[in-house]
CSV table of C-alpha atoms and ligand atoms in Angstrom, one decimal:
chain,number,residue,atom,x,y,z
V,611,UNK,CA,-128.0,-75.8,-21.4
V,612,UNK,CA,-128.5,-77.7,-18.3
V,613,UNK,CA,-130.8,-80.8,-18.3
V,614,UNK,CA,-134.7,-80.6,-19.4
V,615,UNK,CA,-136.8,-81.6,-16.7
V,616,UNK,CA,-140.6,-82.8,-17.4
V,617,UNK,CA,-141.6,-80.8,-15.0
V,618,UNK,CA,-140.9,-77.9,-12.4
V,619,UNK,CA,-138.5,-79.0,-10.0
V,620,UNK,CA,-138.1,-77.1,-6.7
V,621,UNK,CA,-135.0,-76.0,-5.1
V,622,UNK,CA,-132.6,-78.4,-3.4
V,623,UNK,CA,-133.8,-79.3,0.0
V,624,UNK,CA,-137.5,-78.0,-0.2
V,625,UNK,CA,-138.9,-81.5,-0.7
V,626,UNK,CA,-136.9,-82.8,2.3
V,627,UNK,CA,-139.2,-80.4,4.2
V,628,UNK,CA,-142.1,-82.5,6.3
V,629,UNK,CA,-145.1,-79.5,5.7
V,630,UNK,CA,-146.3,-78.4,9.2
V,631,UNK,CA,-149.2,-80.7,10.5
V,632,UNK,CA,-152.0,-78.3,12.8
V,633,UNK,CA,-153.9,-79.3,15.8
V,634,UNK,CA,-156.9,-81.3,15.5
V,635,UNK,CA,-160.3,-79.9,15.3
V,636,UNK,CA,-162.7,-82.9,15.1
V,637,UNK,CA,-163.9,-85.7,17.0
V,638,UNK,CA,-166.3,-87.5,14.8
V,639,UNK,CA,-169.2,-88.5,16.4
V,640,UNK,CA,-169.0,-86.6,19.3
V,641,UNK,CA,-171.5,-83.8,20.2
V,642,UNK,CA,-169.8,-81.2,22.4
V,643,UNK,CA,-166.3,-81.3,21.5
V,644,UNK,CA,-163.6,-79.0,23.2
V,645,UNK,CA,-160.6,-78.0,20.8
V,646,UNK,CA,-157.7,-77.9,23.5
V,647,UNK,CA,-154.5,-78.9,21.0
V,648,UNK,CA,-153.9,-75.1,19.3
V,649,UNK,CA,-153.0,-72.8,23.1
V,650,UNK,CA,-156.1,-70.6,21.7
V,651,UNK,CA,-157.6,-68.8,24.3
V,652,UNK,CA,-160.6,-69.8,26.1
V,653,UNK,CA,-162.0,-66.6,26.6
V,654,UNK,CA,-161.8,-65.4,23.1
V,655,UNK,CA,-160.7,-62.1,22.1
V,656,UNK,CA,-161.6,-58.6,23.6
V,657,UNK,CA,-164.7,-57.1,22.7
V,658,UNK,CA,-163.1,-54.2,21.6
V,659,UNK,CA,-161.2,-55.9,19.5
V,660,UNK,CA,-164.2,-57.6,17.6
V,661,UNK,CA,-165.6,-54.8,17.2
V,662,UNK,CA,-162.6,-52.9,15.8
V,663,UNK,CA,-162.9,-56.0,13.5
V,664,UNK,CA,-166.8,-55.5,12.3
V,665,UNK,CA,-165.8,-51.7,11.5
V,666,UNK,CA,-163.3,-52.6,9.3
V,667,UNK,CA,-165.7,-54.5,7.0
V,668,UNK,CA,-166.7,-51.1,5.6
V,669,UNK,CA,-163.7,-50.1,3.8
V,670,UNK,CA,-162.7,-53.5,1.8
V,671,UNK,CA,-162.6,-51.7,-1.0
V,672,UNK,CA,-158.8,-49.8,0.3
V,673,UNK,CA,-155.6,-51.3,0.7
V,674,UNK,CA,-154.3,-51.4,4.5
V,675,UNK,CA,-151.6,-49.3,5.4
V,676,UNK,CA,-148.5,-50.6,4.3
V,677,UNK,CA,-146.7,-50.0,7.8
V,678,UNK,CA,-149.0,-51.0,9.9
V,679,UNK,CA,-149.1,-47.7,11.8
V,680,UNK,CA,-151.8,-48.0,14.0
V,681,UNK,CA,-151.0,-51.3,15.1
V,682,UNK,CA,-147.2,-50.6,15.8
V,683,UNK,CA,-148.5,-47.3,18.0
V,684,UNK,CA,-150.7,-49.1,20.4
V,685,UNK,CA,-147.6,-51.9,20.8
V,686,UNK,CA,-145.2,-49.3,21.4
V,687,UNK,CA,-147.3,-47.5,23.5
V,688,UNK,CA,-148.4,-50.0,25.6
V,689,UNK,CA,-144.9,-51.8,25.9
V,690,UNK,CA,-142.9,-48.5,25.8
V,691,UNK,CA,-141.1,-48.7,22.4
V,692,UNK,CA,-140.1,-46.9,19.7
V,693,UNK,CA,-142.7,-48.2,16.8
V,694,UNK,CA,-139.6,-47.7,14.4
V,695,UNK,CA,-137.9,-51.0,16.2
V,696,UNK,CA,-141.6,-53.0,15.3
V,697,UNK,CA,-142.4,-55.0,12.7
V,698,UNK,CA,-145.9,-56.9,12.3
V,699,UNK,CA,-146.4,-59.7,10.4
V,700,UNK,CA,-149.1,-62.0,8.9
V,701,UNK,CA,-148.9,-64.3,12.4
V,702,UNK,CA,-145.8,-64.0,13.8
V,703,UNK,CA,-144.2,-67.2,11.6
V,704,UNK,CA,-144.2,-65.1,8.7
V,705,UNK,CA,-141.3,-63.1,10.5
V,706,UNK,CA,-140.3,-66.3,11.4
V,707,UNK,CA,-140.0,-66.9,7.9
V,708,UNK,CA,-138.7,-63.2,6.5
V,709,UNK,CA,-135.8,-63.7,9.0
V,710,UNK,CA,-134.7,-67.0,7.8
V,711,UNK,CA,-134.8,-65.3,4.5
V,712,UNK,CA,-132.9,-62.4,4.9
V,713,UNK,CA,-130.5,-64.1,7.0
V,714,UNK,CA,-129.9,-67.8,6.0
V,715,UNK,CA,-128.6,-69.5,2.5
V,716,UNK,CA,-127.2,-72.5,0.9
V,717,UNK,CA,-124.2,-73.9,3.1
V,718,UNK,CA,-125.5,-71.9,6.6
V,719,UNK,CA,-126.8,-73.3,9.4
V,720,UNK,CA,-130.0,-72.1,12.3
V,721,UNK,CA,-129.8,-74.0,15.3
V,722,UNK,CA,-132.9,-75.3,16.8
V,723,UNK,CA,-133.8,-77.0,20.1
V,724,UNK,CA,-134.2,-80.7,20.6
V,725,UNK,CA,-138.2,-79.8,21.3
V,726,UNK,CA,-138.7,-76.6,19.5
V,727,UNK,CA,-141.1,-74.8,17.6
V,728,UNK,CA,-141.3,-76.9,13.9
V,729,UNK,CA,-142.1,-73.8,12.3
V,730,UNK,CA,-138.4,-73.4,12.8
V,731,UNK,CA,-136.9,-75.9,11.1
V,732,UNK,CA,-139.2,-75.3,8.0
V,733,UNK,CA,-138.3,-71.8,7.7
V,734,UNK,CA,-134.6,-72.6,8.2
V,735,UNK,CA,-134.5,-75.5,5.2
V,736,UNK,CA,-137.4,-73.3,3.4
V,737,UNK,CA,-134.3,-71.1,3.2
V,738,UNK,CA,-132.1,-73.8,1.7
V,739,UNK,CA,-129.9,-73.6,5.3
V,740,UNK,CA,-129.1,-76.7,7.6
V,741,UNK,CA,-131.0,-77.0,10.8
V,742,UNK,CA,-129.1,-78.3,13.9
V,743,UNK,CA,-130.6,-79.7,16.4
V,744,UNK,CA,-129.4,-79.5,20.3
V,745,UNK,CA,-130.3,-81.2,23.2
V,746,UNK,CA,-132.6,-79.7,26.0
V,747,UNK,CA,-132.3,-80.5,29.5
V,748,UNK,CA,-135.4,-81.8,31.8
V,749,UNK,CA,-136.9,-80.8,28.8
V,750,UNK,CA,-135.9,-77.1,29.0
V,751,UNK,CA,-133.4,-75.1,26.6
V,752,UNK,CA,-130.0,-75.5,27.3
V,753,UNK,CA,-127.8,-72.8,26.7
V,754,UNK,CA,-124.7,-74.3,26.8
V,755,UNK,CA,-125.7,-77.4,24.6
V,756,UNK,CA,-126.4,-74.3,22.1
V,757,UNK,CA,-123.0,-72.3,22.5
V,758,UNK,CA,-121.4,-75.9,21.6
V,759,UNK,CA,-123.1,-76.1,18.3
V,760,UNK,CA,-122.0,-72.8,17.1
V,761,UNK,CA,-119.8,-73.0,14.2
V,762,UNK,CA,-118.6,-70.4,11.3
V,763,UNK,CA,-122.0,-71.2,9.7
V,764,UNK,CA,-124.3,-70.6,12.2
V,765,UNK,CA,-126.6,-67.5,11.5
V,766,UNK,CA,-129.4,-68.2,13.2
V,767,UNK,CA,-130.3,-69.2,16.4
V,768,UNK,CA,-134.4,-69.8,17.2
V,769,UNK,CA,-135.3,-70.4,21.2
V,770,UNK,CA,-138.4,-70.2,21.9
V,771,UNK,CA,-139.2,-68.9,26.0
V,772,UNK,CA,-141.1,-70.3,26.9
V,773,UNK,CA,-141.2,-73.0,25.0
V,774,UNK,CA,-143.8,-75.0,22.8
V,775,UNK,CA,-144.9,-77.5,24.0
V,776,UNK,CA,-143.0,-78.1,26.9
V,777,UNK,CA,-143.9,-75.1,28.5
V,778,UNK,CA,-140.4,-74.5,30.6
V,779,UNK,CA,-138.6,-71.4,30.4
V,780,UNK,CA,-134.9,-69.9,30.5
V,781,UNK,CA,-134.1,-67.1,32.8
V,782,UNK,CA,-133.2,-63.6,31.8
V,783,UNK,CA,-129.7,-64.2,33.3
V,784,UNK,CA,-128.9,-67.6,30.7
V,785,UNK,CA,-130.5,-65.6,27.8
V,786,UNK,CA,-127.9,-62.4,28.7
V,787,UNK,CA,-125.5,-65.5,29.1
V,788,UNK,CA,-126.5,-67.1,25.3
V,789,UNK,CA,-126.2,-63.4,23.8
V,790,UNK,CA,-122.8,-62.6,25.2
V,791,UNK,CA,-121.3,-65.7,24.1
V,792,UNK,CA,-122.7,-65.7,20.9
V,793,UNK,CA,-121.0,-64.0,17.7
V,794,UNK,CA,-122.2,-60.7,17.0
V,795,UNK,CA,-123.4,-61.2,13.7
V,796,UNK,CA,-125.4,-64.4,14.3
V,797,UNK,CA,-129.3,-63.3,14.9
V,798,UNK,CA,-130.8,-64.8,17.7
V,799,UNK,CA,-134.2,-65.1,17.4
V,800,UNK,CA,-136.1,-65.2,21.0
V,801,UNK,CA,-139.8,-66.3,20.2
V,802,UNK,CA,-142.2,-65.2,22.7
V,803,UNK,CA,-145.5,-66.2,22.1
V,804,UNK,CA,-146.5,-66.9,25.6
V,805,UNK,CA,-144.8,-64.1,27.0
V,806,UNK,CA,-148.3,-62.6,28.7
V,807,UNK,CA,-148.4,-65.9,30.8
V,808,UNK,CA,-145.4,-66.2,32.4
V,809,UNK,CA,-145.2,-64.7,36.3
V,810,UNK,CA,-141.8,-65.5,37.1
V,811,UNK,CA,-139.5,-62.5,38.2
V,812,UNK,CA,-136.5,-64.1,36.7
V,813,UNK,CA,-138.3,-64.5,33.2
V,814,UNK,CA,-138.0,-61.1,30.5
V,815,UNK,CA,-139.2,-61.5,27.0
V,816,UNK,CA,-136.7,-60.0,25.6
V,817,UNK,CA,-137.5,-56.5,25.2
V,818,UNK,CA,-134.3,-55.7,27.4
V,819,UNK,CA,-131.7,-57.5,25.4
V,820,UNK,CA,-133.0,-56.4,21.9
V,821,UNK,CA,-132.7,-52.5,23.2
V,822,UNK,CA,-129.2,-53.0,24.1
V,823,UNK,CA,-127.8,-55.2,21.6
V,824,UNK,CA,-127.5,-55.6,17.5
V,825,UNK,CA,-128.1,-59.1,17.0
V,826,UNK,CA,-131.1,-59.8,19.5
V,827,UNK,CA,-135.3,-59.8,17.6
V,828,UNK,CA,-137.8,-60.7,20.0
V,829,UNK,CA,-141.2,-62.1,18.1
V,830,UNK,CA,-144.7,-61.9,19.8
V,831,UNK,CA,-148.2,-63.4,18.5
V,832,UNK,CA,-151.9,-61.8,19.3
V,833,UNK,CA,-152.7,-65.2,18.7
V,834,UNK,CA,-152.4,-66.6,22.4
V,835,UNK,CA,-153.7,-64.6,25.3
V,836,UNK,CA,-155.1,-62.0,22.6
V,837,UNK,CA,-157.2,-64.6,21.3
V,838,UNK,CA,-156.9,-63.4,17.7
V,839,UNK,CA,-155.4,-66.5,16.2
V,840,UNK,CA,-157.9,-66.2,12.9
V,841,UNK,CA,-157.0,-63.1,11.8
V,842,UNK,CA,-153.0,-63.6,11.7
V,843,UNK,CA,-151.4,-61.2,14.0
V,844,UNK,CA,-147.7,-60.9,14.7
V,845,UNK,CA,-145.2,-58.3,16.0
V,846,UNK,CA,-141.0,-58.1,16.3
V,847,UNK,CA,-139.0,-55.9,17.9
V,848,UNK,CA,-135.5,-55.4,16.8
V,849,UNK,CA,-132.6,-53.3,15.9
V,850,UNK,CA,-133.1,-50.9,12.6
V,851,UNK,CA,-130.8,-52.4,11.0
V,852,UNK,CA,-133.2,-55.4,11.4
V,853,UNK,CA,-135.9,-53.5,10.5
V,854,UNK,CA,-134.5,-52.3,7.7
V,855,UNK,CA,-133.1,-55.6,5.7
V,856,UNK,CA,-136.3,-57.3,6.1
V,857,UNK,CA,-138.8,-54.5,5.6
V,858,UNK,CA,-136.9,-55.1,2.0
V,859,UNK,CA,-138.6,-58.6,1.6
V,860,UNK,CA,-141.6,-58.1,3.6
V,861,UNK,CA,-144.3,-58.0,1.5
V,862,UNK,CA,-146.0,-54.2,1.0
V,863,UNK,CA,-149.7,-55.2,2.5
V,864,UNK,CA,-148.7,-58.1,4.6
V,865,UNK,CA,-151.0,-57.0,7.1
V,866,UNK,CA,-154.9,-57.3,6.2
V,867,UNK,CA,-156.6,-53.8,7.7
V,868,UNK,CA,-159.2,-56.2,9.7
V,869,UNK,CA,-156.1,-57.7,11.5
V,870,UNK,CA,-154.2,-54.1,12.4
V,871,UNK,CA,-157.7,-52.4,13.5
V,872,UNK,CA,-158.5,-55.7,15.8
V,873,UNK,CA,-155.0,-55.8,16.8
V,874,UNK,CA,-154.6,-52.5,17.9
V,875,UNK,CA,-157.7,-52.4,20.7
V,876,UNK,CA,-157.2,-55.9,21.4
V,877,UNK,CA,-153.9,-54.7,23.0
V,878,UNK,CA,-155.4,-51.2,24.1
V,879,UNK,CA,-157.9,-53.5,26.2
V,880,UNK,CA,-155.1,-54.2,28.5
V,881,UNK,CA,-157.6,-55.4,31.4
V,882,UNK,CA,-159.3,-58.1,29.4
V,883,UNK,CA,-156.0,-59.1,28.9
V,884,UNK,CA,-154.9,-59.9,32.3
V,885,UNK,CA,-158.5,-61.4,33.1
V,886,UNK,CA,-157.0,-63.9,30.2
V,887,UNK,CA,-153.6,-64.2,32.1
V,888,UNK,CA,-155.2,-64.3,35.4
V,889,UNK,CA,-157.8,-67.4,34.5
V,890,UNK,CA,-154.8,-69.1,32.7
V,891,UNK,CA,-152.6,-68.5,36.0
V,892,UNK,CA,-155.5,-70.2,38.1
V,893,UNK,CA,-156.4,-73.1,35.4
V,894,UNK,CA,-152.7,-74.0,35.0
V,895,UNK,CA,-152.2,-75.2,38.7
V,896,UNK,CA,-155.4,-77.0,39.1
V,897,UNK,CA,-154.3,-78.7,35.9
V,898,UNK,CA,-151.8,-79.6,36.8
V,899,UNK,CA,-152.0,-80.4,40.3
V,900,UNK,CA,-155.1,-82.0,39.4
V,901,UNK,CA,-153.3,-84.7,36.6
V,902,UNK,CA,-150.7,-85.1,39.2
V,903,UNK,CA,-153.3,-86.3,41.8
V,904,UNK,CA,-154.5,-89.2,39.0
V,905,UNK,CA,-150.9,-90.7,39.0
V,906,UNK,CA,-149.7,-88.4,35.7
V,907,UNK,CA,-146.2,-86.6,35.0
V,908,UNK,CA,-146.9,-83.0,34.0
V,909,UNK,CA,-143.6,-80.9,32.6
V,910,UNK,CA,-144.0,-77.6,35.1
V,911,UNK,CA,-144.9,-74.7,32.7
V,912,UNK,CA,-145.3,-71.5,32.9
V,913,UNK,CA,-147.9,-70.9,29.7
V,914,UNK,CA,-151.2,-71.7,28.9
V,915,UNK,CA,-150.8,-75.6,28.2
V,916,UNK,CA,-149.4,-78.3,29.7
V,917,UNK,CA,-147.1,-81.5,28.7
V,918,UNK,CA,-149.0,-84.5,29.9
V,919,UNK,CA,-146.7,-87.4,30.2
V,920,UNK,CA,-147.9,-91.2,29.9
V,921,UNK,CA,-147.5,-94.5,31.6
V,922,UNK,CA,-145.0,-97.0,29.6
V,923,UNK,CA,-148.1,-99.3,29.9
V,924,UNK,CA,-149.9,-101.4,27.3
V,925,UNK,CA,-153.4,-99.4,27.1
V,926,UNK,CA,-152.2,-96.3,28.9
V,927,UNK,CA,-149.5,-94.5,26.4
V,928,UNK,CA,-150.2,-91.4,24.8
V,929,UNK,CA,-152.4,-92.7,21.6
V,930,UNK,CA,-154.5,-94.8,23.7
V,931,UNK,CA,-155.3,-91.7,25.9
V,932,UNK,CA,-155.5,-89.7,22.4
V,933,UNK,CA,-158.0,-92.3,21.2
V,934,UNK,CA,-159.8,-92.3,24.8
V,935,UNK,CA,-160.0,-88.4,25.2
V,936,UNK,CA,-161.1,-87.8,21.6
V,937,UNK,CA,-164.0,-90.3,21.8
V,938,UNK,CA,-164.9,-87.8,24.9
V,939,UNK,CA,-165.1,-84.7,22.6
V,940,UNK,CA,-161.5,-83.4,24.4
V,941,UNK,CA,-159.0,-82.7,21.7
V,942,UNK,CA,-155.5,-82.7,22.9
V,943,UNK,CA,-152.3,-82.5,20.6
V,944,UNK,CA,-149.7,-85.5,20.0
V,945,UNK,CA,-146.5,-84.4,20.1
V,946,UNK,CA,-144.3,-87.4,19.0
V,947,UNK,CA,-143.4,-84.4,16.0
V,948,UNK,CA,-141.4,-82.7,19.1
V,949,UNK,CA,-140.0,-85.6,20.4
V,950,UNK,CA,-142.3,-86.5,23.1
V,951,UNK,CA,-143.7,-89.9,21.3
V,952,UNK,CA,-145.5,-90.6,25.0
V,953,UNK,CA,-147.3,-87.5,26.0
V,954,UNK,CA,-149.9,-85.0,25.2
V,955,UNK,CA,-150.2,-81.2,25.1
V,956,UNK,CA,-153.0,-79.9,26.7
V,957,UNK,CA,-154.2,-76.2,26.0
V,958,UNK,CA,-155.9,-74.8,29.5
V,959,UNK,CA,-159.4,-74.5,28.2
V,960,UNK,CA,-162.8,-73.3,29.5
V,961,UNK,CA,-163.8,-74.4,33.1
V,962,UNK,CA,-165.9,-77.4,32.3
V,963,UNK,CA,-163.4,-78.5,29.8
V,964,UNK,CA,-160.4,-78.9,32.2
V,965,UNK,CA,-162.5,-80.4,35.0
V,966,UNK,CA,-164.0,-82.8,32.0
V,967,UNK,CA,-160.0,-83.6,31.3
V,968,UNK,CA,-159.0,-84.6,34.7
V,969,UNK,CA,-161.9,-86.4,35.2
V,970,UNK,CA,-161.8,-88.1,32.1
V,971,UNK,CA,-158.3,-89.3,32.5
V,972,UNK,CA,-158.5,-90.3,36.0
V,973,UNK,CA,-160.6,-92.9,34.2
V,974,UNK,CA,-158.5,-93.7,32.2
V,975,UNK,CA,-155.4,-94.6,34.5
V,976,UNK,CA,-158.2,-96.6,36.6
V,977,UNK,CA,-158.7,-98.7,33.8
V,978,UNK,CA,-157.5,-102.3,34.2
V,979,UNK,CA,-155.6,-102.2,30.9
N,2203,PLP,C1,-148.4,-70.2,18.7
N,2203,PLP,C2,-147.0,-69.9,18.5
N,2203,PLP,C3,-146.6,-68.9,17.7
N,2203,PLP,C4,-147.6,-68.0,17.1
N,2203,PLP,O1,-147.6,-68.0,15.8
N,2203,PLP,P1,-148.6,-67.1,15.0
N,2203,PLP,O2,-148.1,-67.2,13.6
N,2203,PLP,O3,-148.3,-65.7,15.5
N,2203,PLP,O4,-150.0,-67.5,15.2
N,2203,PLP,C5,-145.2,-68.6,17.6
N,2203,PLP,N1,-144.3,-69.4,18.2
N,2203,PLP,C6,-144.7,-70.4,19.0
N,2203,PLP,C7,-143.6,-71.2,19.7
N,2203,PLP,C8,-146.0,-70.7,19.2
N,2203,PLP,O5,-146.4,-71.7,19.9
């Protein structure tokens, strides 16, 4: 008999795990207060799509439909898919999750990027796998710092493009690149939440590569430019085989019937959607031509926040313009958890909000400090 605990005891490894900290919400004391620290839209989420949502508050009473039918028709149709290659999850980090599950155990290894996604790293040791950790390069992924961490363990690899929170991207050329050098039974993950933002012609998502290869899932969120962060809606594509080995683990109603009613004529409502995209496009190079103009460093990206870097200067580092902003009512997110101890990630908000930012912050940096 092995040894008699007092108490239960988790797994090796899952108490090394630091639990995933959200974005601030409050600014105490502080009457209008814009959340900008989550990348929620500021234009909320269609009107179709709410009331898709309202409907479905008159069958609680049923269970939802196991495969998410309806929800995994309108994606395919609107991306041109086979529904048989998507998956929808609960948010897209519970596929984040049932990956590193199906894939990952004791003695394997993920690799991660030096300023990735923490959801990552959670899943990965929530798994009982190593995480490894690679460089990035002007604060963008770096495929070749990746390729050099491969070893016989490595079953995993999580990028995502672009990437949180810097923002940057990797072309579709260094993805193929990544893929072709990459064993073929190690899953790489490409995590494309802010797909819908990016306008660059040398960006793809991934829905190329996952068609034409076995070891490629692309993940997408309707929590971004769908605006339907609150009801937990995520979507993969991937090879069957894919499909398959985690549809095994997935659990049977993992997605409520509010969230696959909403989700499908959110992304019906394909022109509110590029009203999102469009606003976003406009907002993100005031932003940050606008923070430029005050004397500020701003990472150049290509979704719907930016990386707001700070002066080395007593009074004017990233917590004292935290502290400043906050007392203002403009939540921002620190980011020292990613590796940028001296900067802040702003989500593009409404109108008044940005304009309240830059203005706000061009005080600051006037300050005598
Ligand atoms: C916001 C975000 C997601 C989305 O997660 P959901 O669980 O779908 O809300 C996924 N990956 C990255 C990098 C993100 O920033």
């Amino acid at each position: 008999m092995s040894e008699e605990k007092s108490k239960p005891v988790p797994r090796p490894g899952i108490l090394d795990i630091a639990a995933y900290v959200p974005g601030k919400e409050h600014a105490p004391g502080v009457a209008r207060v814009y959340k900008l620290s989550s990348n929620e839209t500021p234009l909320g989420a269609s009107p179709k799509a709410i009331e898709a949502f309202r409907n479905a508050a008159g069958s609680l009473e049923r269970y939802p439909d196991g495969q998410a039918t309806e929800l995994r028709e309108a994606i395919a149709a609107v991306h041109g898919l086979n529904p048989a290659n998507i998956m929808c999850g609960n948010g897209s980090d519970e596929l984040l999750g049932l990956l590193c599950h199906v894939y990952l155990g004791p003695g394997d290894e993920g690799i991660i990027t030096e300023h990735g996604f923490l959801v990552y790293k959670i899943q990965i040791m929530g798994a009982g796998a190593t995480p490894v950790v690679v460089r990035e390069k002007d604060h963008t992924v770096d495929v070749d710092a990746i390729l050099a961490a491969v070893t016989p363990k490595t079953k995993i690899v999580f990028i995502a493009n672009p990437g949180n929170p810097t923002g940057t991207y990797v072309s579709v050329s260094e993805i193929r690149r990544l893929q072709a050098a990459l064993p073929k039974h190690v899953v790489l993950v490409l995590d494309a939440a802010y797909a819908e933002y990016v306008r660059r012609n040398d960006y793809e998502a991934g829905i190329e590569i996952v068609s034409s290869n076995a070891n490629v899932v692309m993940t997408r969120t309707f929590s971004k430019v769908y605006g339907l962060a609150a009801l937990r809606v995520g979507w993969m594509y991937a090879p069957v085989d894919i499909i398959d080995a985690v549809n095994r683990v997935r659990g049977p109603f993992n997605m409520n019937a509010a969230a696959i009613a909403a989700g499908a004529a959110a992304i019906r409502d394909q022109a509110f959607t590029q009203e999102a995209a469009s606003f976003n496009q406009t907002w993100i190079e005031k932003m940050t031509g606008g923070l430029e103009a005050i004397g500020l460093k701003v990472t150049p990206s290509v979704a719907n926040f930016v990386l707001i870097h700070f002066p080395d200067v007593d009074g004017k580092r990233a917590p004292d313009a935290d502290e400043f902003l906050t007392s203002r009512g403009y939540i921002l997110r620190a980011v020292k958890g990613y590796g940028f101890p001296n900067a802040l990630r702003m989500s593009i908000g409404p109108e008044e909000a940005n304009r309240g930012v830059i203005e706000a912050l061009g005080e600051f940096m006037g300050r005598k400090s």
